[in-house]
PDB file of C-alpha atoms in Angstrom:
ATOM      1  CA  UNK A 171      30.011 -21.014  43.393  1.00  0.00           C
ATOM      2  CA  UNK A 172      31.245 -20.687  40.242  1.00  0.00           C
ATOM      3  CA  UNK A 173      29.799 -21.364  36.499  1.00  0.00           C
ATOM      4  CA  UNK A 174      30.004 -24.461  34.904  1.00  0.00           C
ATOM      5  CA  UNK A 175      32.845 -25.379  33.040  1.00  0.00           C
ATOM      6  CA  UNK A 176      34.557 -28.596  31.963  1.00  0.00           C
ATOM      7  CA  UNK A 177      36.996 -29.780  34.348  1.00  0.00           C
ATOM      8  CA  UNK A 178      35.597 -28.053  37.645  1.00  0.00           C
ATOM      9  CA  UNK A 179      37.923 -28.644  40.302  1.00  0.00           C
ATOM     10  CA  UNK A 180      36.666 -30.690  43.203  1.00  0.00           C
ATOM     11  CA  UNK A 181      36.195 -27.757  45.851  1.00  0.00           C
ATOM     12  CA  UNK A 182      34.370 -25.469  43.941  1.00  0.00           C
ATOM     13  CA  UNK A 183      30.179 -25.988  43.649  1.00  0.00           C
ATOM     14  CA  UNK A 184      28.586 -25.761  39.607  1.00  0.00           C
ATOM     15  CA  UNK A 185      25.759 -23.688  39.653  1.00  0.00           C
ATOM     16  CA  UNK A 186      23.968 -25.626  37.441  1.00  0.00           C
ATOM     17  CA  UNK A 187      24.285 -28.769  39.238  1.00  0.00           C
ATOM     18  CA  UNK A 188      23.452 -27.049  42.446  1.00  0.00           C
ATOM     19  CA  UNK A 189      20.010 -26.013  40.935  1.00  0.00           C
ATOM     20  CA  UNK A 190      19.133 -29.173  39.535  1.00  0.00           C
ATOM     21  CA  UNK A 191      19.820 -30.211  43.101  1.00  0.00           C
ATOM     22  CA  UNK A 192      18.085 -28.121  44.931  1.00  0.00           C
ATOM     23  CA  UNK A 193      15.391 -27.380  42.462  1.00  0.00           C
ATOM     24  CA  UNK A 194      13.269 -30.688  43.817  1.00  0.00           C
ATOM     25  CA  UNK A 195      13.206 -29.112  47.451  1.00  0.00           C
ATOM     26  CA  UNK A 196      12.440 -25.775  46.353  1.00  0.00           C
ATOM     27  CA  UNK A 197       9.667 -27.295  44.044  1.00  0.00           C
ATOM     28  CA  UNK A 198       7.956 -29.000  46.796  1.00  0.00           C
ATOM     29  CA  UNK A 199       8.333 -25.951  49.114  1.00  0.00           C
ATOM     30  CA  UNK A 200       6.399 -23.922  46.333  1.00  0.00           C
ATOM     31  CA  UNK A 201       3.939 -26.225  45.944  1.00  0.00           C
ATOM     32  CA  UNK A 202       3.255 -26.602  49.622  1.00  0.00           C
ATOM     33  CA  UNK A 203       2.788 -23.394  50.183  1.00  0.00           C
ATOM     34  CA  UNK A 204       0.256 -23.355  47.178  1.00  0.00           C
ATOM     35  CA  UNK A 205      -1.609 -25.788  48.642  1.00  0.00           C
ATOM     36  CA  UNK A 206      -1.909 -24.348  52.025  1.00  0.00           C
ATOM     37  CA  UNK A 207      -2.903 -20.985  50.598  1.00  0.00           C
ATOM     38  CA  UNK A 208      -6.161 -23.282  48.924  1.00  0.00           C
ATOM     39  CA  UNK A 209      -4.838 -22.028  45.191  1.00  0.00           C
ATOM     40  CA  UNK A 210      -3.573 -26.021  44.716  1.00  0.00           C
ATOM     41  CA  UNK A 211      -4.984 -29.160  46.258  1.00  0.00           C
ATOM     42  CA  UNK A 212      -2.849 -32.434  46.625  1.00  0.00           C
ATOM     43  CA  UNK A 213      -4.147 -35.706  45.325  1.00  0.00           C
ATOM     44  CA  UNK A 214      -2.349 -39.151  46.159  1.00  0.00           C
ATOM     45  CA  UNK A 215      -2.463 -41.888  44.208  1.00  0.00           C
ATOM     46  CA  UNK A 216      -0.532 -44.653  43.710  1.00  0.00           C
ATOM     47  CA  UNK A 217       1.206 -46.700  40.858  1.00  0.00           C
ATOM     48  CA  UNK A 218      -0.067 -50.562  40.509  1.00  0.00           C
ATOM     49  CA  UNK A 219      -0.940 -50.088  43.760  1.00  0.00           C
ATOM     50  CA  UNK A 220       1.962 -49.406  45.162  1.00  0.00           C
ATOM     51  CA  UNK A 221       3.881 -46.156  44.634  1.00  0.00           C
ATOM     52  CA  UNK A 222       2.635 -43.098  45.974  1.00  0.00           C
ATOM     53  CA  UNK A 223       2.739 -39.986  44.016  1.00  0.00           C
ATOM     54  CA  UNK A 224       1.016 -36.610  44.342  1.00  0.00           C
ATOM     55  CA  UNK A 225      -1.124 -34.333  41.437  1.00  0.00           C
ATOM     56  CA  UNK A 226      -1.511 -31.093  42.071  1.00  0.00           C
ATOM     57  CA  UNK A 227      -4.793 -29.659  39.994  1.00  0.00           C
ATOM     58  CA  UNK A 228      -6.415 -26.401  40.612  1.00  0.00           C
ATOM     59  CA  UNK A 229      -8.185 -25.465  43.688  1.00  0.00           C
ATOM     60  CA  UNK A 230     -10.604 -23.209  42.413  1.00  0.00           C
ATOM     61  CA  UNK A 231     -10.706 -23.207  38.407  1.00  0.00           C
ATOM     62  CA  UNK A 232     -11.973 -19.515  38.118  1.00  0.00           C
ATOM     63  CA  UNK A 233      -8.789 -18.527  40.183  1.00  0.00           C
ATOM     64  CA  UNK A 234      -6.878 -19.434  37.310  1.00  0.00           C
ATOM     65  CA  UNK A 235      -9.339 -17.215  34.888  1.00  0.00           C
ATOM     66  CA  UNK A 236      -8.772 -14.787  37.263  1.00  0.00           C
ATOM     67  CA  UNK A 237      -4.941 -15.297  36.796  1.00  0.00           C
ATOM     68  CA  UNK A 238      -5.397 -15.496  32.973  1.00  0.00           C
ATOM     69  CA  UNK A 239      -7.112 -12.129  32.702  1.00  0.00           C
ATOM     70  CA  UNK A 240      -4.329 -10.324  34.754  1.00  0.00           C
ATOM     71  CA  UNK A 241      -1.941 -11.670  32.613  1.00  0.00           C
ATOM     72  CA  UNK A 242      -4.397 -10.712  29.417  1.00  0.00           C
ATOM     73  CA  UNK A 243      -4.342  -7.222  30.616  1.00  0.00           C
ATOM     74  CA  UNK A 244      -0.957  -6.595  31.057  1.00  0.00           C
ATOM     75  CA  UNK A 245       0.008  -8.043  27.491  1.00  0.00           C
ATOM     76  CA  UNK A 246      -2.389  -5.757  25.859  1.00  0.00           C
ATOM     77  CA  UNK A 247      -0.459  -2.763  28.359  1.00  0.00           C
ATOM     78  CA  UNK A 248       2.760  -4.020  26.867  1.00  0.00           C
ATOM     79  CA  UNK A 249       4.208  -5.150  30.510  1.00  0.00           C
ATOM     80  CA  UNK A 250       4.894  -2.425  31.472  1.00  0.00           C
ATOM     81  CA  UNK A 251       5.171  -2.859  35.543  1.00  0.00           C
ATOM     82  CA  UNK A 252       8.286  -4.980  36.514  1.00  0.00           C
ATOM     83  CA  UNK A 253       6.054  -7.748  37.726  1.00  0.00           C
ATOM     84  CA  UNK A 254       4.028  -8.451  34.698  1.00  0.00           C
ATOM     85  CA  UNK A 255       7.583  -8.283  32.784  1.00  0.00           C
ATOM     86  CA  UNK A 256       9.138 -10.687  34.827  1.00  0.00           C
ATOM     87  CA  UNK A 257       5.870 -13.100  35.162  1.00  0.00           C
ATOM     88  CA  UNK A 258       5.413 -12.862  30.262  1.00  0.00           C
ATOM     89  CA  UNK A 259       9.582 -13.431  30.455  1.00  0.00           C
ATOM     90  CA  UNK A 260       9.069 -16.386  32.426  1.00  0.00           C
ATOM     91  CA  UNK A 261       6.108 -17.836  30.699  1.00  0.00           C
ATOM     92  CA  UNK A 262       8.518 -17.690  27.019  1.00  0.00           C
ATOM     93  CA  UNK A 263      11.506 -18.949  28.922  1.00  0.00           C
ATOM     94  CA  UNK A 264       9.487 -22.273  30.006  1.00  0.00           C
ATOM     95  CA  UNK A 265       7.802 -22.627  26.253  1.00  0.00           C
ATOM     96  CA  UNK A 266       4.202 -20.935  27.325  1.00  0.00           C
ATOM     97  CA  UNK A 267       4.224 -18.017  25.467  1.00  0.00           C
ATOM     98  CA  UNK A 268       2.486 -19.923  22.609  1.00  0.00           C
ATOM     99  CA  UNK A 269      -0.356 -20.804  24.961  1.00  0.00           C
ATOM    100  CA  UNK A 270      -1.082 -17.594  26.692  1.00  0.00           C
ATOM    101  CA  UNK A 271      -0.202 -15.029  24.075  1.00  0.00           C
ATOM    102  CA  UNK A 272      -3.227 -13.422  22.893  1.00  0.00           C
ATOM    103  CA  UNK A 273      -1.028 -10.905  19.948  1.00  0.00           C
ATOM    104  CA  UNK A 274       0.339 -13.226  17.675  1.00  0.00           C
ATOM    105  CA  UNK A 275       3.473 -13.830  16.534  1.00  0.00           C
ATOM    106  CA  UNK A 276       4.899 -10.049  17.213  1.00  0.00           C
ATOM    107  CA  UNK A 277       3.795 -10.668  20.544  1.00  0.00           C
ATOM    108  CA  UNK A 278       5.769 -14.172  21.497  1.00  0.00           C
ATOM    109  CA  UNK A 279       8.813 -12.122  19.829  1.00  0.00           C
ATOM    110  CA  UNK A 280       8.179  -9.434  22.575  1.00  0.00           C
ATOM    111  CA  UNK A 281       7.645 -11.850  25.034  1.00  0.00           C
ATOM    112  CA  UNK A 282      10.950 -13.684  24.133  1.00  0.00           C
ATOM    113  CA  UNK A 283      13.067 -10.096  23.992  1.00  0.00           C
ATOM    114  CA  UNK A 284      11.935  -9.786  27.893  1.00  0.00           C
ATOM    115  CA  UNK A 285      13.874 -13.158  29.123  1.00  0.00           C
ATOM    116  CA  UNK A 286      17.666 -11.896  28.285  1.00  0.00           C
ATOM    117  CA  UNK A 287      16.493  -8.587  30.309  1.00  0.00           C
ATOM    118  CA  UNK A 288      15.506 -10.516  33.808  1.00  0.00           C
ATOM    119  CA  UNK A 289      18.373 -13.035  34.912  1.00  0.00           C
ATOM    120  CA  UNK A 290      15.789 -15.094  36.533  1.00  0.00           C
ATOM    121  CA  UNK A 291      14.619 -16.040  33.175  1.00  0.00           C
ATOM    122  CA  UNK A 292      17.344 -16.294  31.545  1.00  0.00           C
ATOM    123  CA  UNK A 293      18.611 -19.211  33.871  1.00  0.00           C
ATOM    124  CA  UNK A 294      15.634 -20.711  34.200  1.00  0.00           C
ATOM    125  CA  UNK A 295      15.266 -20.706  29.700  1.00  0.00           C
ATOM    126  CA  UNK A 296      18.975 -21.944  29.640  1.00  0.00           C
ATOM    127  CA  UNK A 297      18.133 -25.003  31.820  1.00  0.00           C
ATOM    128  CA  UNK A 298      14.602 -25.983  29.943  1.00  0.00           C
ATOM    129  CA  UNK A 299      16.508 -25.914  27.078  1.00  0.00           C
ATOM    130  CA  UNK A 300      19.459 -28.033  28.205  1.00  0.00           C
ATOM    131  CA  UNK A 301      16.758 -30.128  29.993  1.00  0.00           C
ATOM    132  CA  UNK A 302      15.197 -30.499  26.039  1.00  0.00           C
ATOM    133  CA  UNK A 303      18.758 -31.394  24.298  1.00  0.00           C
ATOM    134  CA  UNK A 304      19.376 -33.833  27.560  1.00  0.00           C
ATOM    135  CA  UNK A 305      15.974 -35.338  26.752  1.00  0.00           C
ATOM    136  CA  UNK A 306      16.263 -35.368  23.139  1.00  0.00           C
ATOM    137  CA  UNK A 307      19.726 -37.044  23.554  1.00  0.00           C
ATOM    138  CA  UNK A 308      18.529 -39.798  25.502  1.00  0.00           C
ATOM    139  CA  UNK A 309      15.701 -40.944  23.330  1.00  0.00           C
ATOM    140  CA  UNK A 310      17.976 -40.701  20.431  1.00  0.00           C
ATOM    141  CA  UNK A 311      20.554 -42.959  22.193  1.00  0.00           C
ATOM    142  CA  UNK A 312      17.560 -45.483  23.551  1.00  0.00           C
ATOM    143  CA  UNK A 313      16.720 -45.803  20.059  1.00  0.00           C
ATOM    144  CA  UNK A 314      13.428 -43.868  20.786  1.00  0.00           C
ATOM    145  CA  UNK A 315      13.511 -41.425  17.671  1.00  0.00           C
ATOM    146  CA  UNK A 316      10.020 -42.717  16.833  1.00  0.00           C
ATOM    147  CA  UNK A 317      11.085 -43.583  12.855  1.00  0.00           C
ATOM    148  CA  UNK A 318       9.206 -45.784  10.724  1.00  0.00           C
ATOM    149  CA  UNK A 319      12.519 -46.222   8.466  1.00  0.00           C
ATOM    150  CA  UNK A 320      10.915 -45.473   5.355  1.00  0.00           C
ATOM    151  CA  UNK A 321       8.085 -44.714   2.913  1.00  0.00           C
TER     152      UNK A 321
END
Protein backbone atom coordinates (compact mmCIF):
# COMPACT_ATOMS: atom_id res chain seq x y z
CA UNK A 1 0.00 0.00 0.00
CA UNK A 2 1.04 3.20 -0.48
CA UNK A 3 -0.44 6.88 0.44
CA UNK A 4 -2.65 8.62 -1.64
CA UNK A 5 -1.47 10.69 -4.23
CA UNK A 6 -2.77 12.00 -7.55
CA UNK A 7 -2.04 9.82 -10.34
CA UNK A 8 -1.64 6.37 -8.39
CA UNK A 9 -0.54 3.89 -10.72
CA UNK A 10 -2.89 1.01 -11.34
CA UNK A 11 -0.98 -1.79 -9.25
CA UNK A 12 -0.47 -0.09 -6.24
CA UNK A 13 -3.63 -0.03 -3.42
CA UNK A 14 -4.53 3.90 -1.78
CA UNK A 15 -4.84 3.60 1.70
CA UNK A 16 -7.49 5.78 1.93
CA UNK A 17 -9.63 4.15 -0.51
CA UNK A 18 -8.87 0.82 1.01
CA UNK A 19 -10.37 2.08 4.39
CA UNK A 20 -13.33 3.56 3.07
CA UNK A 21 -13.64 0.09 1.61
CA UNK A 22 -13.20 -1.93 4.15
CA UNK A 23 -14.43 0.34 6.84
CA UNK A 24 -18.31 -0.99 6.15
CA UNK A 25 -17.15 -4.69 6.97
CA UNK A 26 -15.15 -3.78 9.82
CA UNK A 27 -18.13 -1.58 11.06
CA UNK A 28 -20.53 -4.35 11.02
CA UNK A 29 -17.97 -6.77 12.58
CA UNK A 30 -17.74 -4.20 15.56
CA UNK A 31 -21.10 -3.86 15.92
CA UNK A 32 -21.81 -7.55 15.92
CA UNK A 33 -19.70 -8.28 18.33
CA UNK A 34 -21.36 -5.43 20.48
CA UNK A 35 -24.41 -6.90 20.17
CA UNK A 36 -23.50 -10.35 21.09
CA UNK A 37 -21.64 -9.14 24.15
CA UNK A 38 -25.53 -7.56 25.21
CA UNK A 39 -23.73 -3.81 25.32
CA UNK A 40 -25.90 -3.09 21.78
CA UNK A 41 -29.19 -4.57 20.65
CA UNK A 42 -30.24 -4.67 16.87
CA UNK A 43 -33.56 -3.30 15.79
CA UNK A 44 -34.96 -3.88 12.11
CA UNK A 45 -37.10 -1.82 10.54
CA UNK A 46 -37.91 -1.09 7.31
CA UNK A 47 -38.32 1.95 4.87
CA UNK A 48 -42.06 2.39 3.31
CA UNK A 49 -42.26 -0.92 4.04
CA UNK A 50 -39.83 -2.18 2.21
CA UNK A 51 -36.12 -1.68 2.95
CA UNK A 52 -34.64 -3.22 5.79
CA UNK A 53 -32.24 -1.40 7.91
CA UNK A 54 -30.84 -1.98 11.40
CA UNK A 55 -30.56 0.69 14.71
CA UNK A 56 -28.37 -0.11 17.09
CA UNK A 57 -29.47 1.71 20.64
CA UNK A 58 -28.09 0.85 23.96
CA UNK A 59 -28.53 -2.36 25.67
CA UNK A 60 -28.44 -1.33 29.06
CA UNK A 61 -28.53 2.66 29.44
CA UNK A 62 -26.59 2.71 32.84
CA UNK A 63 -23.74 0.79 30.95
CA UNK A 64 -23.18 3.81 29.13
CA UNK A 65 -23.15 5.98 32.61
CA UNK A 66 -20.93 3.54 33.61
CA UNK A 67 -18.79 4.26 30.44
CA UNK A 68 -19.27 8.05 30.93
CA UNK A 69 -17.87 8.07 34.45
CA UNK A 70 -14.66 6.11 33.40
CA UNK A 71 -14.11 8.45 30.89
CA UNK A 72 -15.03 11.44 33.59
CA UNK A 73 -12.36 10.10 35.76
CA UNK A 74 -9.66 9.83 33.60
CA UNK A 75 -10.13 13.51 32.19
CA UNK A 76 -10.00 14.89 35.61
CA UNK A 77 -6.47 12.38 35.95
CA UNK A 78 -5.30 14.12 32.82
CA UNK A 79 -5.17 10.62 30.72
CA UNK A 80 -2.66 9.58 31.93
CA UNK A 81 -2.78 5.56 31.14
CA UNK A 82 -2.32 4.87 27.34
CA UNK A 83 -5.86 3.65 27.10
CA UNK A 84 -7.74 6.58 28.38
CA UNK A 85 -5.28 8.69 25.97
CA UNK A 86 -6.05 6.85 23.07
CA UNK A 87 -10.02 6.43 23.90
CA UNK A 88 -10.17 11.28 24.76
CA UNK A 89 -7.85 11.36 21.25
CA UNK A 90 -10.40 9.49 19.55
CA UNK A 91 -13.45 11.10 20.94
CA UNK A 92 -11.77 14.91 19.50
CA UNK A 93 -10.74 13.24 16.29
CA UNK A 94 -14.56 12.19 15.54
CA UNK A 95 -15.96 15.85 16.84
CA UNK A 96 -17.06 14.49 20.58
CA UNK A 97 -14.86 16.22 22.62
CA UNK A 98 -17.46 19.05 22.87
CA UNK A 99 -19.98 16.57 24.25
CA UNK A 100 -18.03 14.66 26.78
CA UNK A 101 -15.54 17.21 28.00
CA UNK A 102 -16.34 18.14 31.41
CA UNK A 103 -13.01 21.10 31.64
CA UNK A 104 -13.87 23.55 29.25
CA UNK A 105 -12.26 24.90 26.59
CA UNK A 106 -8.48 24.14 27.96
CA UNK A 107 -9.65 20.78 28.14
CA UNK A 108 -10.98 20.10 24.28
CA UNK A 109 -7.44 21.85 23.47
CA UNK A 110 -5.82 18.96 25.51
CA UNK A 111 -7.97 16.58 24.14
CA UNK A 112 -7.18 17.76 20.53
CA UNK A 113 -3.08 17.86 21.31
CA UNK A 114 -3.57 13.89 22.08
CA UNK A 115 -4.82 12.93 18.31
CA UNK A 116 -1.38 13.93 16.36
CA UNK A 117 0.35 11.70 19.27
CA UNK A 118 -1.73 8.24 18.48
CA UNK A 119 -1.73 7.42 14.60
CA UNK A 120 -4.97 5.74 15.06
CA UNK A 121 -6.47 9.06 15.56
CA UNK A 122 -4.88 10.86 13.47
CA UNK A 123 -6.22 8.74 10.43
CA UNK A 124 -9.31 8.30 11.65
CA UNK A 125 -9.58 12.77 12.26
CA UNK A 126 -8.06 13.10 8.67
CA UNK A 127 -10.90 11.01 7.13
CA UNK A 128 -13.98 12.72 9.27
CA UNK A 129 -12.69 15.69 8.10
CA UNK A 130 -12.33 14.83 4.41
CA UNK A 131 -15.67 12.98 4.92
CA UNK A 132 -17.00 16.85 6.14
CA UNK A 133 -15.34 18.83 3.01
CA UNK A 134 -16.75 15.72 0.70
CA UNK A 135 -20.12 16.39 2.32
CA UNK A 136 -19.98 20.02 2.35
CA UNK A 137 -18.95 19.88 -1.38
CA UNK A 138 -21.80 17.99 -2.44
CA UNK A 139 -24.54 20.04 -0.91
CA UNK A 140 -22.87 23.05 -2.25
CA UNK A 141 -22.86 21.55 -5.79
CA UNK A 142 -26.72 20.13 -5.31
CA UNK A 143 -27.54 23.57 -4.63
CA UNK A 144 -28.25 22.57 -0.95
CA UNK A 145 -26.38 25.57 0.83
CA UNK A 146 -29.66 26.26 2.65
CA UNK A 147 -29.63 30.33 1.58
CA UNK A 148 -32.54 32.44 1.70
CA UNK A 149 -30.69 34.91 -0.91
CA UNK A 150 -31.21 37.88 1.01
CA UNK A 151 -32.52 40.11 3.81
Amino acid sequence: MRASAVGTVSGDTDTRRWVRQTGRYVQELCLEHLVRRSVLRRETHRFLGLLPYHRHPAADPALSLAVRDRFVAAEAAGFPDPRSRTLAALVSAVGLSGAVARGGLRQRWAMYSLVTEEWTAEAVYRNVRQDRANRNRRSHISGGGGSSGGD
